[in-house]
């Protein structure tokens, strides 16, 4: 798919983004704001010190209803959806028969027979086809096209949010609730993808501009684009689908095996379970790790990782400059024997082997509101 | 009017005798966004016209800086290595990238003057 062949889709907030001076870029088929006049650096730092509003309406929203919705979704994801409480949200993945990841997603339980999903923009049609093919005649599936998605993120998000919705302050990390924000009915989760406290807010397309303007008018909130969102999630050590995880990486290799409960590990019952269970028992051949370049040069995606003798180990999956970390940060795949924190590596940047080492993730501590 | 000459890749050079000072244009720094890392050449390095001589990275991407002319590098600007953000603040001034001794001063005539560069930028809009 190229730009010339496919007309860019626009989000309902397109006019507001342009009014705010956003630089719009093609992203997953949509014209999306990559940055506003303040720039990526300022937007990133403001998200870590105050609060920023992101438009993530390109992402997919879907609902699954039916008496067997929970057990049927468990046939496609390794997460424990039965154990998920009402009003709770969980991060999970769709797997394929090889144990690879088809997409990562957020699953919320609105009722015992009603699940709400947020899926990636680039994967949403494939995800929906996958759901339809496997569950289509047993549950009621719907892709939610008439709602936008905003993310309010940062340590100042709560103070800003309670000016518009006093009861939102009582929500804790990874809970979902129907709340009224600035007089508008919304479905909000206390979550996000920056490592900071905040909310992701699903709202009717007809109301999103009014809501966005109200949130932007709240104390300390500035707009931020996809550029800052990417550097924030990288510092937070969170996976970006298509870069850090894809159909060739299993949850064990991706170091997100924590998404599987004891019961699901034991029982399996999802695509690729045998592969994943074997890796859980014996260890995965390679792992996604945090990589700290020792110098100042950023190491970007696809930078070659070698051992100290120059033997190829793998490559960087996400890397760049971390504005809050104050220097380069990266994540990459290395053989299990090189995955230990402190292991010395080399990164081949512009033909030069630069010193680096395996480090703990995240680069910037998560600051979720756990109550 | 500035005595700078410009390349289509948005480098500038200011020549004094046989010594040139090279940087990236204000247009280039604006297009790059926040500059977070810079690599400048070591003194003594021989560069050819159009060859990669330095690196400038924004939060999102890395770009090469090409030498507008052939010559031998005499200095890299440590100030922008220590403080990459200076490139955004003073691209066509204090944030020069390197100085070099020109080996073929005639090459300067191939470059655009300010008026030609401004006209060229209009074609990019």
Tab-separated table of C-alpha atoms in Angstrom:
chain	number	residue	atom	x	y	z
A	1	UNK	CA	0.000	0.000	0.000
A	2	UNK	CA	1.490	3.350	-0.966
A	3	UNK	CA	0.324	6.876	-0.533
A	4	UNK	CA	-0.315	7.375	-4.232
A	5	UNK	CA	-2.566	4.316	-4.449
A	6	UNK	CA	-4.523	4.866	-1.277
A	7	UNK	CA	-6.238	8.083	-0.302
A	8	UNK	CA	-5.320	9.169	3.222
A	9	UNK	CA	-8.080	8.709	5.740
A	10	UNK	CA	-8.656	11.620	8.059
A	11	UNK	CA	-9.600	11.498	11.721
A	12	UNK	CA	-12.523	13.554	13.058
A	13	UNK	CA	-10.052	15.919	14.759
A	14	UNK	CA	-8.208	16.668	11.513
A	15	UNK	CA	-9.347	20.305	11.375
A	16	UNK	CA	-8.410	20.879	15.031
A	17	UNK	CA	-4.937	19.418	14.480
A	18	UNK	CA	-4.382	21.794	11.565
A	19	UNK	CA	-5.761	24.726	13.583
A	20	UNK	CA	-3.236	23.855	16.329
A	21	UNK	CA	-0.440	23.929	13.743
A	22	UNK	CA	0.234	20.191	13.649
A	23	UNK	CA	2.574	18.690	11.117
A	24	UNK	CA	0.452	15.938	9.572
A	25	UNK	CA	2.050	12.756	8.237
A	26	UNK	CA	0.729	9.518	6.740
A	27	UNK	CA	0.499	6.846	9.418
A	28	UNK	CA	-1.175	3.453	8.946
A	29	UNK	CA	-3.318	4.902	6.175
A	30	UNK	CA	-4.332	7.962	8.168
A	31	UNK	CA	-3.166	11.535	8.092
A	32	UNK	CA	-2.040	11.994	11.708
A	33	UNK	CA	-0.310	14.733	13.726
A	34	UNK	CA	3.347	13.808	14.260
A	35	UNK	CA	4.086	17.012	16.152
A	36	UNK	CA	2.722	20.457	16.963
A	37	UNK	CA	4.710	23.714	16.871
A	38	UNK	CA	6.313	23.037	20.283
A	39	UNK	CA	8.177	20.086	18.728
A	40	UNK	CA	8.720	16.462	19.716
A	41	UNK	CA	11.246	17.238	22.451
A	42	UNK	CA	9.047	19.763	24.266
A	43	UNK	CA	5.958	17.579	23.854
A	44	UNK	CA	7.800	14.562	25.237
A	45	UNK	CA	9.183	16.429	28.238
A	46	UNK	CA	5.831	18.075	28.940
A	47	UNK	CA	4.152	14.641	28.998
A	48	UNK	CA	6.629	13.571	31.706
A	49	UNK	CA	6.245	16.766	33.761
A	50	UNK	CA	2.671	17.914	33.059
A	51	UNK	CA	0.020	16.446	30.812
A	52	UNK	CA	-0.412	15.978	27.086
A	53	UNK	CA	-3.352	15.092	24.893
A	54	UNK	CA	-2.769	12.631	22.050
A	55	UNK	CA	-5.237	11.762	19.305
A	56	UNK	CA	-5.034	8.014	18.737
A	57	UNK	CA	-8.250	7.726	16.752
A	58	UNK	CA	-6.508	5.756	14.015
A	59	UNK	CA	-6.477	2.795	16.388
A	60	UNK	CA	-9.240	0.230	16.111
A	61	UNK	CA	-12.010	-0.244	18.629
A	62	UNK	CA	-14.151	-3.347	18.645
A	63	UNK	CA	-16.707	-5.058	20.792
A	64	UNK	CA	-17.488	-8.710	21.348
A	65	UNK	CA	-20.802	-9.698	22.890
A	66	UNK	CA	-22.238	-13.055	23.736
A	67	UNK	CA	-22.659	-15.503	26.578
A	68	UNK	CA	-19.433	-17.279	25.577
A	69	UNK	CA	-17.456	-14.155	24.583
A	70	UNK	CA	-14.843	-14.611	27.305
A	71	UNK	CA	-14.043	-18.270	26.746
A	72	UNK	CA	-14.096	-17.847	22.974
A	73	UNK	CA	-11.687	-14.891	23.014
A	74	UNK	CA	-9.371	-17.057	25.119
A	75	UNK	CA	-9.049	-19.383	22.110
A	76	UNK	CA	-7.232	-16.514	20.299
A	77	UNK	CA	-5.198	-14.824	23.051
A	78	UNK	CA	-2.976	-16.248	25.812
A	79	UNK	CA	-4.301	-13.807	28.409
A	80	UNK	CA	-6.514	-14.829	31.324
A	81	UNK	CA	-9.776	-13.189	30.338
A	82	UNK	CA	-11.832	-15.383	32.692
A	83	UNK	CA	-9.914	-13.975	35.655
A	84	UNK	CA	-10.312	-10.413	34.409
A	85	UNK	CA	-12.703	-8.604	36.741
A	86	UNK	CA	-15.648	-6.541	35.582
A	87	UNK	CA	-14.491	-3.035	34.774
A	88	UNK	CA	-10.879	-4.152	34.361
A	89	UNK	CA	-8.531	-3.882	31.393
A	90	UNK	CA	-5.699	-6.180	30.362
A	91	UNK	CA	-2.896	-6.056	27.774
A	92	UNK	CA	-2.696	-9.127	25.545
A	93	UNK	CA	-1.794	-10.371	22.056
A	94	UNK	CA	-3.348	-12.377	19.247
A	95	UNK	CA	-1.048	-15.298	18.442
A	96	UNK	CA	-0.632	-17.442	15.327
A	97	UNK	CA	-0.042	-21.189	15.129
A	98	UNK	CA	3.716	-20.680	15.382
A	99	UNK	CA	3.326	-18.696	18.597
A	100	UNK	CA	4.083	-15.461	16.736
A	101	UNK	CA	2.198	-12.262	17.494
A	102	UNK	CA	-0.506	-11.065	15.060
A	103	UNK	CA	-1.200	-7.894	17.044
A	104	UNK	CA	-1.154	-6.595	20.583
A	105	UNK	CA	-4.315	-5.244	22.102
A	106	UNK	CA	-6.124	-4.003	25.182
A	107	UNK	CA	-9.072	-6.090	26.390
A	108	UNK	CA	-11.625	-4.623	28.781
A	109	UNK	CA	-14.502	-6.444	30.430
A	110	UNK	CA	-17.588	-4.229	30.382
A	111	UNK	CA	-19.907	-7.105	31.355
A	112	UNK	CA	-19.507	-10.872	31.630
A	113	UNK	CA	-20.856	-11.095	28.076
A	114	UNK	CA	-19.329	-7.886	26.687
A	115	UNK	CA	-15.659	-7.245	25.908
A	116	UNK	CA	-14.203	-4.035	24.498
A	117	UNK	CA	-10.983	-4.210	22.467
A	118	UNK	CA	-8.500	-1.573	21.332
A	119	UNK	CA	-6.288	-2.799	18.480
A	120	UNK	CA	-3.572	-1.327	16.282
A	121	UNK	CA	-4.492	0.811	13.281
A	122	UNK	CA	-2.380	-1.102	10.785
A	123	UNK	CA	-3.722	-4.464	12.001
A	124	UNK	CA	-7.337	-3.645	12.672
A	125	UNK	CA	-8.859	-5.065	9.486
A	126	UNK	CA	-6.776	-8.236	9.711
A	127	UNK	CA	-7.653	-8.554	13.407
A	128	UNK	CA	-11.321	-8.187	12.672
A	129	UNK	CA	-11.150	-10.790	9.887
A	130	UNK	CA	-9.296	-13.091	12.295
A	131	UNK	CA	-11.979	-12.627	14.961
A	132	UNK	CA	-14.742	-13.134	12.419
A	133	UNK	CA	-13.164	-16.265	10.973
A	134	UNK	CA	-12.767	-17.906	14.369
A	135	UNK	CA	-15.645	-16.561	16.445
A	136	UNK	CA	-17.987	-14.989	13.910
A	137	UNK	CA	-20.941	-17.372	14.223
A	138	UNK	CA	-20.672	-17.754	18.003
A	139	UNK	CA	-20.533	-14.139	19.187
A	140	UNK	CA	-21.712	-10.737	18.072
A	141	UNK	CA	-18.703	-8.809	16.727
A	142	UNK	CA	-18.620	-5.175	15.869
A	143	UNK	CA	-15.918	-2.846	14.690
A	144	UNK	CA	-16.644	0.512	16.286
A	145	UNK	CA	-16.231	3.086	13.503
A	146	UNK	CA	-18.174	5.965	15.017
A	147	UNK	CA	-15.919	6.600	17.989
A	148	UNK	CA	-12.599	8.415	18.364
A	149	UNK	CA	-9.872	7.724	20.911
A	150	UNK	CA	-7.947	10.332	22.897
A	151	UNK	CA	-5.118	9.716	25.352
A	152	UNK	CA	-4.462	12.158	28.187
A	153	UNK	CA	-1.071	11.268	29.655
A	154	UNK	CA	1.302	12.561	32.288
A	155	UNK	CA	1.675	13.185	36.011
A	156	UNK	CA	-0.635	16.191	35.611
A	157	UNK	CA	-3.327	14.171	33.820
A	158	UNK	CA	-5.293	13.444	36.990
A	159	UNK	CA	-5.437	17.086	38.091
A	160	UNK	CA	-6.607	18.122	34.630
A	161	UNK	CA	-9.082	15.256	34.313
A	162	UNK	CA	-10.834	15.875	37.646
A	163	UNK	CA	-11.640	19.443	36.619
A	164	UNK	CA	-13.776	17.904	33.851
A	165	UNK	CA	-14.876	14.707	35.594
A	166	UNK	CA	-14.522	14.635	39.403
A	167	UNK	CA	-15.199	10.875	39.692
A	168	UNK	CA	-12.387	9.954	37.290
A	169	UNK	CA	-9.842	10.531	40.034
A	170	UNK	CA	-11.078	7.437	41.874
A	171	UNK	CA	-10.253	5.135	38.945
A	172	UNK	CA	-7.055	3.083	39.239
A	173	UNK	CA	-4.614	1.804	36.620
A	174	UNK	CA	-6.176	-0.623	34.123
A	175	UNK	CA	-9.789	-0.023	35.070
A	176	UNK	CA	-12.524	1.064	32.663
A	177	UNK	CA	-15.646	3.098	33.323
A	178	UNK	CA	-18.376	5.006	31.561
A	179	UNK	CA	-17.838	8.538	32.760
A	180	UNK	CA	-19.018	11.988	31.775
A	181	UNK	CA	-16.142	14.278	30.857
A	182	UNK	CA	-16.954	17.947	30.275
A	183	UNK	CA	-20.602	16.907	29.984
A	184	UNK	CA	-19.846	14.289	27.320
A	185	UNK	CA	-20.441	10.564	27.817
A	186	UNK	CA	-17.186	8.638	27.378
A	187	UNK	CA	-15.791	5.169	27.901
A	188	UNK	CA	-12.447	5.666	29.614
A	189	UNK	CA	-9.657	3.391	30.810
A	190	UNK	CA	-7.023	4.602	33.228
A	191	UNK	CA	-4.174	3.523	30.992
A	192	UNK	CA	-2.025	4.699	28.133
A	193	UNK	CA	1.216	3.896	26.407
A	194	UNK	CA	3.716	6.429	27.704
A	195	UNK	CA	4.588	4.919	31.093
A	196	UNK	CA	2.739	7.785	32.776
A	197	UNK	CA	-0.560	7.981	34.609
A	198	UNK	CA	-3.483	8.950	32.396
A	199	UNK	CA	-6.594	7.923	30.529
A	200	UNK	CA	-7.521	6.601	27.122
A	201	UNK	CA	-10.923	7.995	26.291
A	202	UNK	CA	-13.291	6.549	23.703
A	203	UNK	CA	-15.835	9.139	22.596
A	204	UNK	CA	-18.411	9.525	19.828
A	205	UNK	CA	-16.905	11.131	16.709
A	206	UNK	CA	-19.593	13.817	16.907
A	207	UNK	CA	-18.353	14.858	20.356
A	208	UNK	CA	-14.598	14.409	20.065
A	209	UNK	CA	-13.766	17.968	19.065
A	210	UNK	CA	-15.756	19.465	21.949
A	211	UNK	CA	-14.081	17.015	24.319
A	212	UNK	CA	-10.581	17.647	22.944
A	213	UNK	CA	-11.019	21.403	23.261
A	214	UNK	CA	-12.247	21.016	26.855
A	215	UNK	CA	-9.278	18.815	27.780
A	216	UNK	CA	-6.802	21.167	26.069
A	217	UNK	CA	-8.308	24.041	28.075
A	218	UNK	CA	-7.769	22.167	31.365
A	219	UNK	CA	-4.790	23.270	33.483
A	220	UNK	CA	-1.372	22.203	32.227
A	221	UNK	CA	-2.470	20.268	29.129
A	222	UNK	CA	-0.755	20.672	25.756
A	223	UNK	CA	-1.269	18.681	22.552
A	224	UNK	CA	1.342	16.097	21.628
A	225	UNK	CA	1.807	14.068	18.461
A	226	UNK	CA	2.858	10.604	17.412
A	227	UNK	CA	6.539	11.584	17.487
A	228	UNK	CA	6.472	12.144	21.232
A	229	UNK	CA	4.244	9.124	21.736
A	230	UNK	CA	6.905	6.945	20.126
A	231	UNK	CA	9.829	8.247	22.183
A	232	UNK	CA	7.729	8.044	25.360
A	233	UNK	CA	6.730	4.408	24.798
A	234	UNK	CA	10.323	3.506	23.907
A	235	UNK	CA	11.627	4.983	27.183
A	236	UNK	CA	8.815	3.109	28.938
A	237	UNK	CA	10.102	-0.129	27.376
A	238	UNK	CA	6.743	-0.836	25.739
A	239	UNK	CA	6.472	-2.807	22.503
A	240	UNK	CA	5.452	-1.213	19.226
A	241	UNK	CA	3.756	-3.698	16.918
A	242	UNK	CA	5.659	-4.090	13.658
A	243	UNK	CA	8.923	-2.957	15.264
A	244	UNK	CA	9.392	-4.821	18.546
A	245	UNK	CA	6.876	-7.596	18.065
A	246	UNK	CA	5.450	-9.240	14.957
A	247	UNK	CA	4.478	-12.631	13.537
A	248	UNK	CA	8.068	-13.881	13.949
A	249	UNK	CA	8.334	-13.098	17.679
A	250	UNK	CA	6.635	-15.037	20.466
A	251	UNK	CA	5.534	-13.427	23.739
A	252	UNK	CA	8.411	-15.256	25.487
A	253	UNK	CA	10.998	-13.930	23.018
A	254	UNK	CA	9.444	-10.470	23.311
A	255	UNK	CA	9.822	-10.608	27.126
A	256	UNK	CA	6.092	-10.125	27.628
A	257	UNK	CA	5.395	-13.603	28.995
A	258	UNK	CA	3.931	-11.807	32.051
A	259	UNK	CA	0.741	-11.396	29.981
A	260	UNK	CA	0.075	-15.122	30.600
A	261	UNK	CA	-1.358	-16.323	33.908
A	262	UNK	CA	-0.405	-19.594	35.570
A	263	UNK	CA	-3.641	-21.187	34.362
A	264	UNK	CA	-3.184	-20.195	30.717
A	265	UNK	CA	0.468	-21.292	30.756
A	266	UNK	CA	-0.601	-24.691	32.028
A	267	UNK	CA	-3.759	-25.149	29.987
A	268	UNK	CA	-2.729	-23.580	26.694
A	269	UNK	CA	-5.706	-23.509	24.358
A	270	UNK	CA	-4.628	-20.578	22.173
A	271	UNK	CA	-2.865	-20.567	18.770
A	272	UNK	CA	0.785	-21.574	19.034
A	273	UNK	CA	0.391	-22.706	22.658
A	274	UNK	CA	2.706	-25.694	22.171
A	275	UNK	CA	5.549	-23.473	20.902
A	276	UNK	CA	5.065	-20.937	23.675
A	277	UNK	CA	4.763	-23.581	26.420
A	278	UNK	CA	8.002	-25.196	25.213
A	279	UNK	CA	9.753	-21.811	25.377
A	280	UNK	CA	8.354	-21.165	28.843
A	281	UNK	CA	9.746	-24.496	30.009
A	282	UNK	CA	13.089	-24.444	28.225
A	283	UNK	CA	13.684	-20.772	27.601
A	284	UNK	CA	13.387	-18.876	24.320
A	285	UNK	CA	16.355	-18.903	21.934
A	286	UNK	CA	16.428	-15.113	21.856
A	287	UNK	CA	15.019	-12.293	23.925
A	288	UNK	CA	14.020	-8.662	23.600
A	289	UNK	CA	16.203	-6.669	25.994
A	290	UNK	CA	16.884	-3.072	26.892
A	291	UNK	CA	20.131	-1.829	25.363
A	292	UNK	CA	21.977	1.198	26.658
A	293	UNK	CA	24.484	2.666	24.194
A	294	UNK	CA	27.504	3.799	26.220
A	295	UNK	CA	28.205	6.790	23.983
A	296	UNK	CA	25.983	9.594	22.780
A	297	UNK	CA	25.088	8.300	19.316
A	298	UNK	CA	21.533	6.999	18.984
A	299	UNK	CA	21.201	3.490	17.531
A	300	UNK	CA	18.058	3.283	15.435
A	301	UNK	CA	15.887	0.331	14.389
A	302	UNK	CA	17.761	-2.343	12.375
A	303	UNK	CA	21.166	-1.335	13.755
A	304	UNK	CA	23.259	-4.502	13.904
A	305	UNK	CA	24.094	-5.869	17.372
A	306	UNK	CA	27.306	-7.880	17.696
A	307	UNK	CA	29.265	-9.410	20.530
A	308	UNK	CA	32.588	-7.872	21.532
A	309	UNK	CA	34.373	-9.957	18.891
A	310	UNK	CA	32.099	-8.640	16.149
A	311	UNK	CA	29.887	-11.714	15.678
A	312	UNK	CA	26.357	-10.792	14.683
A	313	UNK	CA	23.817	-11.329	17.479
A	314	UNK	CA	20.714	-9.582	16.196
A	315	UNK	CA	19.412	-6.103	15.617
A	316	UNK	CA	17.862	-3.129	17.344
A	317	UNK	CA	14.067	-3.211	17.046
A	318	UNK	CA	13.423	0.289	18.441
A	319	UNK	CA	16.016	2.871	19.265
A	320	UNK	CA	16.680	6.556	19.318
A	321	UNK	CA	17.159	9.483	21.613
A	322	UNK	CA	15.282	9.419	24.914
A	323	UNK	CA	14.554	13.024	25.867
A	324	UNK	CA	13.849	12.160	29.524
A	325	UNK	CA	16.654	9.605	29.696
A	326	UNK	CA	18.891	12.378	28.335
A	327	UNK	CA	20.628	10.185	25.785
A	328	UNK	CA	20.278	7.241	23.467
A	329	UNK	CA	17.985	4.336	24.389
A	330	UNK	CA	17.244	1.133	22.511
A	331	UNK	CA	15.655	-2.289	22.597
A	332	UNK	CA	16.787	-5.256	20.571
A	333	UNK	CA	16.797	-9.009	20.187
A	334	UNK	CA	19.818	-11.005	21.330
A	335	UNK	CA	20.433	-14.736	21.898
A	336	UNK	CA	19.412	-15.841	25.400
A	337	UNK	CA	23.055	-16.202	26.469
A	338	UNK	CA	23.540	-12.454	25.873
A	339	UNK	CA	20.308	-11.302	27.530
A	340	UNK	CA	21.660	-10.814	31.041
A	341	UNK	CA	21.718	-7.254	32.392
A	342	UNK	CA	25.229	-5.854	32.090
A	343	UNK	CA	26.234	-8.009	29.095
A	344	UNK	CA	28.561	-5.988	26.881
A	345	UNK	CA	27.517	-5.580	23.243
A	346	UNK	CA	28.574	-3.591	20.189
A	347	UNK	CA	26.202	-1.615	17.987
A	348	UNK	CA	27.271	-0.987	14.415
A	349	UNK	CA	26.299	2.628	13.777
A	350	UNK	CA	27.364	4.035	10.398
A	351	UNK	CA	29.934	1.289	10.056
A	352	UNK	CA	31.492	1.890	13.471
A	353	UNK	CA	31.182	-0.565	16.357
A	354	UNK	CA	29.991	1.391	19.391
A	355	UNK	CA	30.017	0.116	22.972
A	356	UNK	CA	26.682	-0.725	24.583
A	357	UNK	CA	25.320	-2.997	27.285
A	358	UNK	CA	22.134	-4.854	28.163
A	359	UNK	CA	20.113	-2.922	30.727
A	360	UNK	CA	16.883	-3.193	32.668
A	361	UNK	CA	13.680	-1.871	31.135
A	362	UNK	CA	12.064	0.600	31.387
A	363	UNK	CA	14.532	3.445	30.870
A	364	UNK	CA	12.163	5.781	32.701
A	365	UNK	CA	10.168	4.297	35.632
A	366	UNK	CA	6.452	3.724	35.083
A	367	UNK	CA	4.282	6.005	37.147
A	368	UNK	CA	0.850	4.404	36.899
A	369	UNK	CA	-1.818	5.244	39.472
A	370	UNK	CA	-2.396	2.050	41.411
A	371	UNK	CA	-4.499	3.637	44.175
B	1	UNK	CA	22.950	39.858	1.463
B	2	UNK	CA	24.830	36.908	2.840
B	3	UNK	CA	28.002	35.731	1.149
B	4	UNK	CA	27.004	32.152	1.883
B	5	UNK	CA	26.613	29.600	-0.859
B	6	UNK	CA	24.168	26.702	-0.595
B	7	UNK	CA	23.747	23.147	-1.862
B	8	UNK	CA	20.525	21.420	-2.871
B	9	UNK	CA	21.019	19.218	0.196
B	10	UNK	CA	20.787	22.332	2.382
B	11	UNK	CA	24.392	22.751	3.450
B	12	UNK	CA	25.916	26.223	3.426
B	13	UNK	CA	29.519	27.308	3.057
B	14	UNK	CA	31.093	30.667	3.718
B	15	UNK	CA	34.520	31.099	2.127
B	16	UNK	CA	37.270	33.391	3.361
B	17	UNK	CA	40.425	33.031	1.261
B	18	UNK	CA	40.945	29.280	0.914
B	19	UNK	CA	39.143	28.438	4.170
B	20	UNK	CA	35.482	27.435	4.146
B	21	UNK	CA	33.061	27.179	7.061
B	22	UNK	CA	30.250	24.662	6.544
B	23	UNK	CA	26.883	24.218	8.235
B	24	UNK	CA	23.278	23.307	7.515
B	25	UNK	CA	20.681	25.866	6.517
B	26	UNK	CA	17.953	27.251	8.687
B	27	UNK	CA	15.491	25.475	6.396
B	28	UNK	CA	17.271	22.176	7.117
B	29	UNK	CA	17.259	22.582	10.906
B	30	UNK	CA	13.596	23.473	10.779
B	31	UNK	CA	12.785	20.413	8.677
B	32	UNK	CA	14.811	18.162	11.000
B	33	UNK	CA	13.142	19.345	14.184
B	34	UNK	CA	14.876	19.092	17.551
B	35	UNK	CA	18.512	18.184	16.972
B	36	UNK	CA	19.734	15.780	19.658
B	37	UNK	CA	23.041	14.432	18.328
B	38	UNK	CA	25.779	15.731	16.071
B	39	UNK	CA	28.955	14.125	14.771
B	40	UNK	CA	31.589	16.375	13.198
B	41	UNK	CA	34.717	15.358	11.251
B	42	UNK	CA	38.199	15.228	12.777
B	43	UNK	CA	40.840	17.728	11.628
B	44	UNK	CA	42.933	16.254	8.837
B	45	UNK	CA	40.107	14.333	7.218
B	46	UNK	CA	40.052	14.737	3.443
B	47	UNK	CA	36.555	15.164	2.042
B	48	UNK	CA	35.369	15.230	-1.547
B	49	UNK	CA	32.655	17.518	-2.842
B	50	UNK	CA	29.301	15.865	-2.109
B	51	UNK	CA	30.813	13.273	0.230
B	52	UNK	CA	29.400	12.542	3.685
B	53	UNK	CA	31.295	14.640	6.235
B	54	UNK	CA	29.110	14.934	9.342
B	55	UNK	CA	25.942	13.559	10.907
B	56	UNK	CA	22.982	15.354	12.417
B	57	UNK	CA	20.209	13.513	14.254
B	58	UNK	CA	16.824	14.715	15.410
B	59	UNK	CA	14.649	12.821	17.892
B	60	UNK	CA	13.278	10.770	15.027
B	61	UNK	CA	15.937	10.428	12.347
B	62	UNK	CA	19.581	10.605	11.358
B	63	UNK	CA	20.780	12.661	8.370
B	64	UNK	CA	24.138	13.034	6.686
B	65	UNK	CA	25.786	16.387	6.123
B	66	UNK	CA	27.683	16.465	2.819
B	67	UNK	CA	30.673	18.643	2.142
B	68	UNK	CA	29.740	21.336	-0.395
B	69	UNK	CA	33.315	21.371	-1.746
B	70	UNK	CA	36.478	19.275	-1.686
B	71	UNK	CA	39.150	19.932	0.906
B	72	UNK	CA	40.847	19.017	4.157
B	73	UNK	CA	39.017	19.495	7.437
B	74	UNK	CA	40.794	21.877	9.811
B	75	UNK	CA	38.241	21.924	12.668
B	76	UNK	CA	34.966	20.413	13.857
B	77	UNK	CA	32.660	22.511	16.010
B	78	UNK	CA	32.774	21.005	19.518
B	79	UNK	CA	30.068	23.440	20.681
B	80	UNK	CA	27.365	21.640	18.686
B	81	UNK	CA	28.672	18.229	19.777
B	82	UNK	CA	28.291	19.332	23.401
B	83	UNK	CA	25.023	21.154	22.788
B	84	UNK	CA	23.223	19.779	19.706
B	85	UNK	CA	20.244	22.078	20.309
B	86	UNK	CA	22.426	24.987	19.175
B	87	UNK	CA	21.848	23.781	15.613
B	88	UNK	CA	18.169	24.698	15.992
B	89	UNK	CA	19.012	28.070	17.472
B	90	UNK	CA	21.801	29.262	15.189
B	91	UNK	CA	22.048	27.001	12.148
B	92	UNK	CA	23.560	29.628	9.896
B	93	UNK	CA	25.784	31.156	12.567
B	94	UNK	CA	27.359	29.730	15.745
B	95	UNK	CA	26.244	26.205	14.871
B	96	UNK	CA	28.643	25.684	11.966
B	97	UNK	CA	29.702	22.031	11.601
B	98	UNK	CA	33.287	22.143	10.310
B	99	UNK	CA	35.943	24.264	8.646
B	100	UNK	CA	38.070	23.074	5.767
B	101	UNK	CA	40.859	24.201	3.466
B	102	UNK	CA	39.519	24.148	-0.067
B	103	UNK	CA	41.473	22.011	-2.530
B	104	UNK	CA	39.536	23.312	-5.517
B	105	UNK	CA	38.122	26.802	-4.834
B	106	UNK	CA	36.546	26.815	-8.282
B	107	UNK	CA	33.860	24.408	-6.968
B	108	UNK	CA	32.261	27.247	-5.003
B	109	UNK	CA	30.967	28.783	-8.208
B	110	UNK	CA	28.737	25.729	-8.746
B	111	UNK	CA	26.811	26.463	-5.550
B	112	UNK	CA	23.705	28.606	-5.181
B	113	UNK	CA	23.897	32.104	-3.763
B	114	UNK	CA	21.275	33.227	-1.229
B	115	UNK	CA	18.826	34.455	-3.877
B	116	UNK	CA	19.098	31.248	-5.905
B	117	UNK	CA	18.726	29.133	-2.741
B	118	UNK	CA	15.647	31.085	-1.637
B	119	UNK	CA	14.149	30.506	-5.079
B	120	UNK	CA	15.048	26.813	-4.847
B	121	UNK	CA	13.305	26.542	-1.448
B	122	UNK	CA	10.140	27.951	-3.001
B	123	UNK	CA	10.131	25.042	-5.459
B	124	UNK	CA	10.107	22.634	-2.496
B	125	UNK	CA	6.953	24.045	-0.916
